[in-house]
XYZ file of C-alpha atoms in Angstrom:
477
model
C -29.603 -27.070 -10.308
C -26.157 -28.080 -11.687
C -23.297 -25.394 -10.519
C -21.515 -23.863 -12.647
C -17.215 -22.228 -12.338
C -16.502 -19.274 -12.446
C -14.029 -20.886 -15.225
C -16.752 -22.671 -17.417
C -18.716 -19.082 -17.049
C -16.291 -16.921 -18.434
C -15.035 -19.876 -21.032
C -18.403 -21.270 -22.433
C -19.929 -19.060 -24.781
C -22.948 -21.466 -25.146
C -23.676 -20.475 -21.308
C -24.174 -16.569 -22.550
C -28.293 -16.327 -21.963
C -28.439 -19.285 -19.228
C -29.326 -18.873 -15.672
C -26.928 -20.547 -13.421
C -25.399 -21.416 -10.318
C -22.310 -20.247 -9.064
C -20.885 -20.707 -5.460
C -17.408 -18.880 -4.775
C -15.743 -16.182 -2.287
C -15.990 -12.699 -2.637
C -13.382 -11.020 -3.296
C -14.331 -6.978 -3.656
C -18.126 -5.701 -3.421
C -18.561 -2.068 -4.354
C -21.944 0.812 -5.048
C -23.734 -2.004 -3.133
C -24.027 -3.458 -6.682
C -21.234 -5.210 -7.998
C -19.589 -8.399 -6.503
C -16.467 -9.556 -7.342
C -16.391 -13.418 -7.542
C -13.816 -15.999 -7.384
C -14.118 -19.566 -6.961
C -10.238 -21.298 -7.195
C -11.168 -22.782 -10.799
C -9.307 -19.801 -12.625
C -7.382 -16.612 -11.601
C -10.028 -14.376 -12.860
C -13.067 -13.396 -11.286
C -16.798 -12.894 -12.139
C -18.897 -9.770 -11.985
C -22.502 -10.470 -10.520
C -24.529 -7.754 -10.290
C -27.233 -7.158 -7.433
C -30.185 -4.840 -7.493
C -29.575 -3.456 -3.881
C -32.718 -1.879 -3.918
C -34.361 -4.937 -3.787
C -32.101 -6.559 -0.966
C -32.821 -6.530 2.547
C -29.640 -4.121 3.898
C -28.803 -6.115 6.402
C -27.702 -8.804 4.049
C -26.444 -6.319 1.960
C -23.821 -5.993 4.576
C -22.880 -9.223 5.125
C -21.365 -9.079 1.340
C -17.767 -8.922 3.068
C -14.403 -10.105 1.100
C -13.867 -13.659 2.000
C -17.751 -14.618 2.806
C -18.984 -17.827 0.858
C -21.479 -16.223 -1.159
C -24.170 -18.856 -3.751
C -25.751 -16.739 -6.847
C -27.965 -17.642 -9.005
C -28.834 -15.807 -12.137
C -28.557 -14.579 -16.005
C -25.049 -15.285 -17.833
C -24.737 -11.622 -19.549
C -22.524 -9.705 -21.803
C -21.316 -7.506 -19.648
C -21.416 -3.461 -20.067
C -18.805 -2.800 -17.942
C -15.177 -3.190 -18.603
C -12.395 -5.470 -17.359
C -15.240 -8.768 -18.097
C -16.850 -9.944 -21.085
C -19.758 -11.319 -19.405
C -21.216 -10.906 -15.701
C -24.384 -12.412 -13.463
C -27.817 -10.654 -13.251
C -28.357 -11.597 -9.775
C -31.568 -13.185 -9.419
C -31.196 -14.592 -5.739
C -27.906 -14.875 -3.472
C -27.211 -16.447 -0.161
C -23.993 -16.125 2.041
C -23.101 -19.666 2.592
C -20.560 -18.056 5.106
C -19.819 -14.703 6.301
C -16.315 -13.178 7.015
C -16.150 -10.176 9.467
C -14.226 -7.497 7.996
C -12.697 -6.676 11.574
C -11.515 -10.056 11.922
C -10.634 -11.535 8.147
C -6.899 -11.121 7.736
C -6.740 -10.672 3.847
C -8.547 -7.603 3.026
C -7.958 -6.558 -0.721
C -4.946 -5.180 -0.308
C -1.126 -5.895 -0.821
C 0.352 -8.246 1.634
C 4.211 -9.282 2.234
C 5.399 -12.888 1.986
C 6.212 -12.810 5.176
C 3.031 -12.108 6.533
C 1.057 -14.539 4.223
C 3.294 -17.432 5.528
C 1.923 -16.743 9.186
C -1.576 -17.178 7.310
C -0.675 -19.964 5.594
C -3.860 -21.523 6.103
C -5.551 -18.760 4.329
C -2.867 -17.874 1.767
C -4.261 -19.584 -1.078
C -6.906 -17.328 -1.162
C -4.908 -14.898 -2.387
C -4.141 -14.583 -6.079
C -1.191 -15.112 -5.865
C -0.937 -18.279 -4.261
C -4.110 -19.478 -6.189
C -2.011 -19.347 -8.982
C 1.345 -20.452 -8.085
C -1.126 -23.735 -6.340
C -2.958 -24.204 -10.010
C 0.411 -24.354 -11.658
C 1.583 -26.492 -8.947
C -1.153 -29.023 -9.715
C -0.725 -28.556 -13.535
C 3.320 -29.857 -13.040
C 2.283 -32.538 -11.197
C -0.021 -33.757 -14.032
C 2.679 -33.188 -16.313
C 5.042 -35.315 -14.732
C 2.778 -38.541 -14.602
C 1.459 -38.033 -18.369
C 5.155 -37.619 -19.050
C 6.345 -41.178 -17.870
C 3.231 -42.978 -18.055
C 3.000 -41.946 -22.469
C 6.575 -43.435 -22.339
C 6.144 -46.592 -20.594
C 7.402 -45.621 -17.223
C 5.779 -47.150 -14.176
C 5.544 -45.492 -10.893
C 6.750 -46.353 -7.709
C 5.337 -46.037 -4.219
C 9.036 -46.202 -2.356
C 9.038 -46.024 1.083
C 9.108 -43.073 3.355
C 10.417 -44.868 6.836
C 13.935 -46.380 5.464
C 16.889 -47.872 7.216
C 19.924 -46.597 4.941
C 20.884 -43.028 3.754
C 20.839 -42.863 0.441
C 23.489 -39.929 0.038
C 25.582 -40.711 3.373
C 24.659 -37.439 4.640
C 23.528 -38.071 7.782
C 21.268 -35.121 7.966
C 17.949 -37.052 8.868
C 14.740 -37.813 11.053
C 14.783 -40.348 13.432
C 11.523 -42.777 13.846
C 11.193 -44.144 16.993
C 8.671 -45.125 19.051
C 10.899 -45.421 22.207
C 9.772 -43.532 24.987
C 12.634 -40.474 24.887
C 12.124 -40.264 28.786
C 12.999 -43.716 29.477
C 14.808 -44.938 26.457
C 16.222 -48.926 26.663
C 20.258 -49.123 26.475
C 22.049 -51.836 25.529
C 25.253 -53.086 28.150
C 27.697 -50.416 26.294
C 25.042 -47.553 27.375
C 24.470 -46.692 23.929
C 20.275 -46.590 22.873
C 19.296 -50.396 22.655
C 18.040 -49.980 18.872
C 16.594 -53.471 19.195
C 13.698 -52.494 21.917
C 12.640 -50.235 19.113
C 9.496 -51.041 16.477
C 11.885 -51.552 13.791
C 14.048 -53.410 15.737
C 16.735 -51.170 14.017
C 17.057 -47.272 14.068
C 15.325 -46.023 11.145
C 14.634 -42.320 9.555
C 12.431 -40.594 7.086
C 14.169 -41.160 3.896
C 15.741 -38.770 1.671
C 15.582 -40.496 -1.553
C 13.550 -42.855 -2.752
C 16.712 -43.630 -5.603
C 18.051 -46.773 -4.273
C 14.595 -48.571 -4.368
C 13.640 -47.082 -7.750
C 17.134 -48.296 -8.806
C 15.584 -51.977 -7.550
C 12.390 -51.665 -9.738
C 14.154 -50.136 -12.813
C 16.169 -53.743 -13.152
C 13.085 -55.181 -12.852
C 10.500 -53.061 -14.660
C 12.848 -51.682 -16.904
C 11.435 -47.711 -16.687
C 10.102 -46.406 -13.332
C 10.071 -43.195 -11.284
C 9.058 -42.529 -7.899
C 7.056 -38.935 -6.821
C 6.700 -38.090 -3.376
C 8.017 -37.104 0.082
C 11.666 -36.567 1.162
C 12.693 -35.376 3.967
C 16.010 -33.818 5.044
C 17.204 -32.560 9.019
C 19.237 -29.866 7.721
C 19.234 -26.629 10.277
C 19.086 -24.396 7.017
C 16.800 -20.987 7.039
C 17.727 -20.393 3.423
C 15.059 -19.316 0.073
C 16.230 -22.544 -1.204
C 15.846 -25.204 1.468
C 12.900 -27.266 3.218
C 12.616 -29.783 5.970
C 9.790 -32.207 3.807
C 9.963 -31.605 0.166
C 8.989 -33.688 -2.899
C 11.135 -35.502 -5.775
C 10.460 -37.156 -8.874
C 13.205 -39.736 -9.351
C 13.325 -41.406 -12.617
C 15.611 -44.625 -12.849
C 16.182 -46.259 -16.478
C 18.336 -49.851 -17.724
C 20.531 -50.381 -19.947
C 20.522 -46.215 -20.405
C 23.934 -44.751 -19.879
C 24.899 -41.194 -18.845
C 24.128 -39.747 -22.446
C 20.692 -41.254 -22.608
C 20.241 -40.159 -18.964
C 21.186 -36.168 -19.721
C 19.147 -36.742 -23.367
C 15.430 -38.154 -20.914
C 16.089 -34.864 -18.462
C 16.410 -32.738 -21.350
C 13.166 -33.913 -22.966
C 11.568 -34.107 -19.636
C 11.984 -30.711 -18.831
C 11.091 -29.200 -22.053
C 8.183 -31.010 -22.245
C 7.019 -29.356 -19.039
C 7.667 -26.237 -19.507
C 5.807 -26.406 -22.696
C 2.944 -27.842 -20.623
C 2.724 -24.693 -18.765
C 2.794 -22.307 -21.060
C 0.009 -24.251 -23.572
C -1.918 -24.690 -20.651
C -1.924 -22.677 -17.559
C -1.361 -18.879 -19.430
C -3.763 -17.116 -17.338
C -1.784 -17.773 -14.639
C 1.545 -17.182 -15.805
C 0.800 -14.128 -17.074
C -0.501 -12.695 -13.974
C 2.705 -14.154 -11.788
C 4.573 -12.421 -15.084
C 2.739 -9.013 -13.944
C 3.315 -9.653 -10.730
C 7.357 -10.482 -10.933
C 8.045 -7.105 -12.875
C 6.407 -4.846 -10.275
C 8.678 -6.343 -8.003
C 11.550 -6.445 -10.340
C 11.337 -2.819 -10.329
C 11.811 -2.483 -6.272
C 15.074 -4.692 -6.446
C 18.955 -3.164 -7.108
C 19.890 -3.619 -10.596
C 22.675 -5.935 -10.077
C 19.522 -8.661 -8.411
C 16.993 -7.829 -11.279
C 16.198 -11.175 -13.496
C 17.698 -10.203 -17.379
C 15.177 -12.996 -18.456
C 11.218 -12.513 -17.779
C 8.997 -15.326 -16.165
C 7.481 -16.413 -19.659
C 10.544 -15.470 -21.801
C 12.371 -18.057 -19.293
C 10.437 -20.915 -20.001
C 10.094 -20.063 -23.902
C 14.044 -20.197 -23.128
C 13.918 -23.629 -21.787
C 12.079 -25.023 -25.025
C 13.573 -22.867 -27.460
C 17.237 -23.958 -26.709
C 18.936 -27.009 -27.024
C 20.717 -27.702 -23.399
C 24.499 -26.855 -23.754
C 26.448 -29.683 -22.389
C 30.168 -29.482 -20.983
C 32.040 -31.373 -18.655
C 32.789 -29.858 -15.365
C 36.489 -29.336 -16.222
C 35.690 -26.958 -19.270
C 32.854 -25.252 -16.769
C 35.900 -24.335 -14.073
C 38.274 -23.183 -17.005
C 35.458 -20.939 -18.474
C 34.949 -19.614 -15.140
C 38.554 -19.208 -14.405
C 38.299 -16.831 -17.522
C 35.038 -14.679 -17.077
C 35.466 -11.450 -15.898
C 33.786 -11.463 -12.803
C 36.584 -14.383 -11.742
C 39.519 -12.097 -13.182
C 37.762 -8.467 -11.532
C 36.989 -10.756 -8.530
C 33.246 -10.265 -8.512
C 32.188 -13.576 -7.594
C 31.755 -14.121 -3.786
C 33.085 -17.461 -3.808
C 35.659 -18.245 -6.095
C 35.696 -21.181 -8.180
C 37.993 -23.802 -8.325
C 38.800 -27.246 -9.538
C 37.772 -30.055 -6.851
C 34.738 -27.650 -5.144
C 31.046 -27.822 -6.024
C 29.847 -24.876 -8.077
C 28.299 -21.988 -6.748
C 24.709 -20.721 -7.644
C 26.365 -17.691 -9.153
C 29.015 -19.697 -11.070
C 25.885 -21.820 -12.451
C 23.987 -18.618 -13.023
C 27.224 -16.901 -14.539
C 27.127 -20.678 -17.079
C 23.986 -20.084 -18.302
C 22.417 -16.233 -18.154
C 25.789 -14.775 -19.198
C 28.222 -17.271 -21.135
C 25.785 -19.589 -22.843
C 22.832 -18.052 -22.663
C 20.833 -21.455 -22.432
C 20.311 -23.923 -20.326
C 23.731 -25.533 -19.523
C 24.302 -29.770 -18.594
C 27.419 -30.025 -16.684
C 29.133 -33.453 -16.411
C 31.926 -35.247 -14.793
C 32.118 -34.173 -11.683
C 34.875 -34.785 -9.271
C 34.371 -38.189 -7.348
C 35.101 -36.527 -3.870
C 31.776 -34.377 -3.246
C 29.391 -36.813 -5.229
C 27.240 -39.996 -3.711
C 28.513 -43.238 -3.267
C 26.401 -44.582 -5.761
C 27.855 -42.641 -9.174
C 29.990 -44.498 -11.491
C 33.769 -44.045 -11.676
C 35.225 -42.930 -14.620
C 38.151 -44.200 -15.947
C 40.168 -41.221 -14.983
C 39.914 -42.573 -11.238
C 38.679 -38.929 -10.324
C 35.636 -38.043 -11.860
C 32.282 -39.732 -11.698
C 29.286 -39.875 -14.628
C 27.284 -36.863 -12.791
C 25.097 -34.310 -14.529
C 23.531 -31.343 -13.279
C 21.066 -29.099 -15.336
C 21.471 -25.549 -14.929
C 18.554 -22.934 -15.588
C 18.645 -19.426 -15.508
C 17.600 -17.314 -11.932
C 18.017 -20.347 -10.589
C 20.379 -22.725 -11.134
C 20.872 -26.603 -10.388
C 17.225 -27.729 -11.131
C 18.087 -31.729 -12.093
C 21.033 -33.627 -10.593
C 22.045 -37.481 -11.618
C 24.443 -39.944 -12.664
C 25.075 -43.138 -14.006
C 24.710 -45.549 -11.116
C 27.913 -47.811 -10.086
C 27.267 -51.130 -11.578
C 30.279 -53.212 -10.938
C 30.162 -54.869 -7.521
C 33.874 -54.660 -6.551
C 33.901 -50.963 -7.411
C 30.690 -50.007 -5.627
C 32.145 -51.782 -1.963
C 35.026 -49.953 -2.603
C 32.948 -46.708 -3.058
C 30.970 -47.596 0.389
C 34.426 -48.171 2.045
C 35.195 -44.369 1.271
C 31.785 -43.106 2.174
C 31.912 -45.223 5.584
C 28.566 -47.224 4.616
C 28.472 -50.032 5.887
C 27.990 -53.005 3.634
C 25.304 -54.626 6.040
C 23.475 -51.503 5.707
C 22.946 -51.983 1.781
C 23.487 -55.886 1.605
C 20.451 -55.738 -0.910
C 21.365 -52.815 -3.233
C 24.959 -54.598 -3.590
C 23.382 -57.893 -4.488
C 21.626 -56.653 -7.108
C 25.155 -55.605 -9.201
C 25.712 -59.592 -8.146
C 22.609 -60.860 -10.386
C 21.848 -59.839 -14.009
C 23.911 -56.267 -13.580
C 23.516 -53.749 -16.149
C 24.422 -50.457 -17.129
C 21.684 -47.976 -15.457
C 21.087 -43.782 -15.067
C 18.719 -41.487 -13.659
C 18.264 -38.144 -11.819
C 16.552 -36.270 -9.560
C 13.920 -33.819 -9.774
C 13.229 -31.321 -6.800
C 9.232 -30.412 -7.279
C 9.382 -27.362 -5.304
C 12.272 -26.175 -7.397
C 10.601 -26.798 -10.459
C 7.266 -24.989 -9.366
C 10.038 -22.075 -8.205
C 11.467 -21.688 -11.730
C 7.648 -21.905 -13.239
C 6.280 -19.792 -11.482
C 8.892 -17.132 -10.967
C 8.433 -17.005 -6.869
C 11.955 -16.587 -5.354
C 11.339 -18.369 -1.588
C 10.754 -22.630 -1.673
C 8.614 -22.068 1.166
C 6.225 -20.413 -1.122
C 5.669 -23.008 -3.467
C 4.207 -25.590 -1.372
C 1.103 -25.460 0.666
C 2.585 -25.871 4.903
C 6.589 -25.570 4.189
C 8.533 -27.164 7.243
C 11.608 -25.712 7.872
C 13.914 -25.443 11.330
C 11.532 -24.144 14.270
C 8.093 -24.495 12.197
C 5.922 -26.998 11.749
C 2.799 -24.828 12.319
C -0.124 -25.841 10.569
């Protein structure tokens, strides 16, 4: 017999009257009667209901939250409240049982904390069912995005040989034997002996390859894996994260802020026409603990109001000169409320881009033209010598959610530009070539997933937004 979700039960009127199959996990079982059903396909559960009388007790006991549990029975309208329709049990079998002495999430309310110690459990929970659905739901978004405008995709590679933002902060790859590593006659690690024959590292940006197909293809984007060895315990920062990383021709710094505009709109209008359910239970969930939180910490925007914000508005766009001078005149700059102060020639704050766009604009908020001497190697110069063609999107309880530029296309400029950076040209010999044949004028941005799925689905820690985070120290599961 052809199973049936819990989803396509609850969804289906036709299936009203039908006996069917359902497999799932229970979640609650009370009076010996009523089991409360859940099977990943939706946040919602189903009622089936058991004549216990009938039932041998000693499987009656093994109904535990957690077990795997197969019914199979009438599709009802239910009697009860809280459902509109519910299973007459005609036969069940636990498929797998779950001691209740032993099975760590027991319907109750657990901390974050605790959950990330069971993360290979966690998505059991409600919670994380439905910050994973949405998850899944962004990342279908994204490809129907670029592939209904002619974008291809590209698989960039993971294991890379130059640093795409001179940072420095990343994994080695080697496959040297670290207790008797080779050295060359200086003493220094003989990088030669090694599979690569050069030292190599997990990449953090796929960006300079994309930047190879898009004066190719014309449109691509990349979507996957980055990786970044920065010793960082923050909310905000992983070890392996993932990036979308669009790269566009003959588009300049205007058409590059208009595609991240669209791009985000368009998802958060994905979410909210299709994932509701879910939303609106990480909605519930956000105000209870709004509630627990000091006043001056409290979000001023809910969880759905904030993405109705995001396609309600049209993105407010100033350069990062007017952005300091605004700042430079708020009132928590002049009452000296702000915990680091701004100033011209340092990166923004998260409260300065918070202070942008929850208090002074109220909408999201596209800064531009940053200064040249905290950006990448790779943005343009402007003509002002000092400031580059950067943009950053700003978005309220959060931030920076998109950063890009307009990419460096005149040859003479960009070696200067890896001069200052201390890149050296042999490192990038095929990036500068290409600004030697057929150069154009080219943008794009970058995307960090996890801080996408933070602002969508309203959780305030990165490390809960993706299945096994790996930060400093953990690399558990």
């Amino acid at each position: 017999m052809k199973t049936t979700t819990v989803n396509e039960a609850i969804t289906i009127s036709s299936l009203q009257g039908d006996t069917i199959t359902l497999n799932g996990w229970v979640r609650t079982f009370r009076s010996n009667r009523f089991i409360a059903i859940n099977d990943g396909s939706t946040i919602k559960n189903i009622q089936a209901v058991i004549d216990f009388e009938s039932v041998d007790e000693n499987e009656l006991k093994r109904i535990n939250t957690g077990a795997a549990i197969k019914v199979i029975g009438k599709l009802v309208e239910s009697q009860g409240k809280g459902q509109h329709v519910e299973i007459q049990v005609a036969e069940f079998t636990i498929l797998g049982d779950a001691n209740p002495d032993e099975y760590p999430l027991q319907p109750k309310k657990h901390s974050m904390e605790f959950l990330r110690e069971k993360a290979h459990l966690r998505m059991r929970t409600n919670t994380f069912g439905a910050v994973f659905r949405l998850r899944h739901a962004m990342s279908f978004a994204i490809h129907n995005y670029f592939n209904d405008r002619g974008f291809y995709q590209m698989h960039t590679p993971i294991v890379t040989g130059s640093d795409a933002e001179g940072a420095g902060e990343m994994f080695r790859v080697t496959t040297m034997d670290l207790n008797n590593v080779d050295k060359d006659e200086d003493g220094n690690v003989d990088t030669t002996k090694d599979f690569f024959g050069k030292e190599t590292n997990l990449t953090v940006s796929g960006q300079l390859e994309a930047e190879l197909g898009a004066l190719a293809l014309g449109k691509v984007y990349t979507f996957g894996p980055t990786f970044r060895a920065e010793n960082s315990n923050t909310t905000r920062h992983l070890a392996e994260f993932w990036m979308i990383e669009p790269e566009v021709a003959f588009a300049d710094i205007i058409d590059n802020m208009n595609l991240a505009e669209d791009f985000l709109k368009y998802l958060a209008q994905y979410a909210l026409d299709n994932c509701m359910d879910d939303l609106e239970f990480l909605h519930e969930r956000e105000v209870k603990d709004e509630k627990t939180k000091p006043q001056i910490e409290r979000n001023e925007i809910n969880l759905i109001d904030r993405l109705k914000f995001v396609t309600a508005n049209n993105f407010e766009r100033i350069t990062y000169t007017e952005a300091i001078k605004i700042l430079e005149n708020s009132k928590p700059y002049k009452k000296k409320k702000f915990k680091y102060m701004p100033e011209w020639g340092a990166d923004m704050q998260t409260e300065h881009e918070r202070y942008l766009v929850e208090k002074h604009f109220k909408k999201p908020v596209i800064i531009s033209d940053y200064p040249a001497s905290f950006k990448a190697f790779y943005m343009r110069q402007n003509e002002d010598g000092k400031t580059v063609a950067a943009m950053d999107i700003l978005f309220p309880g959060i931030g920076e959610i998109i950063g890009g530029s307009q990419r460096e296309e005149r040859l003479d400029v960009l070696k200067e530009k890896c001069k200052d950076f201390n890149i050296p040209e042999e490192h990038v010999w095929w990036y500068l070539e290409t600004r030697k044949f057929g150069t154009c004028v080219h943008s794009g941005f970058g995307l960090g997933f996890e801080r996408l799925v933070m602002f969508v689905t309203g959780m305030t820690n990165i490390r809960d937004v993706i299945p096994f985070p790996r930060t400093p120290k953990s690399a558990e599961f």
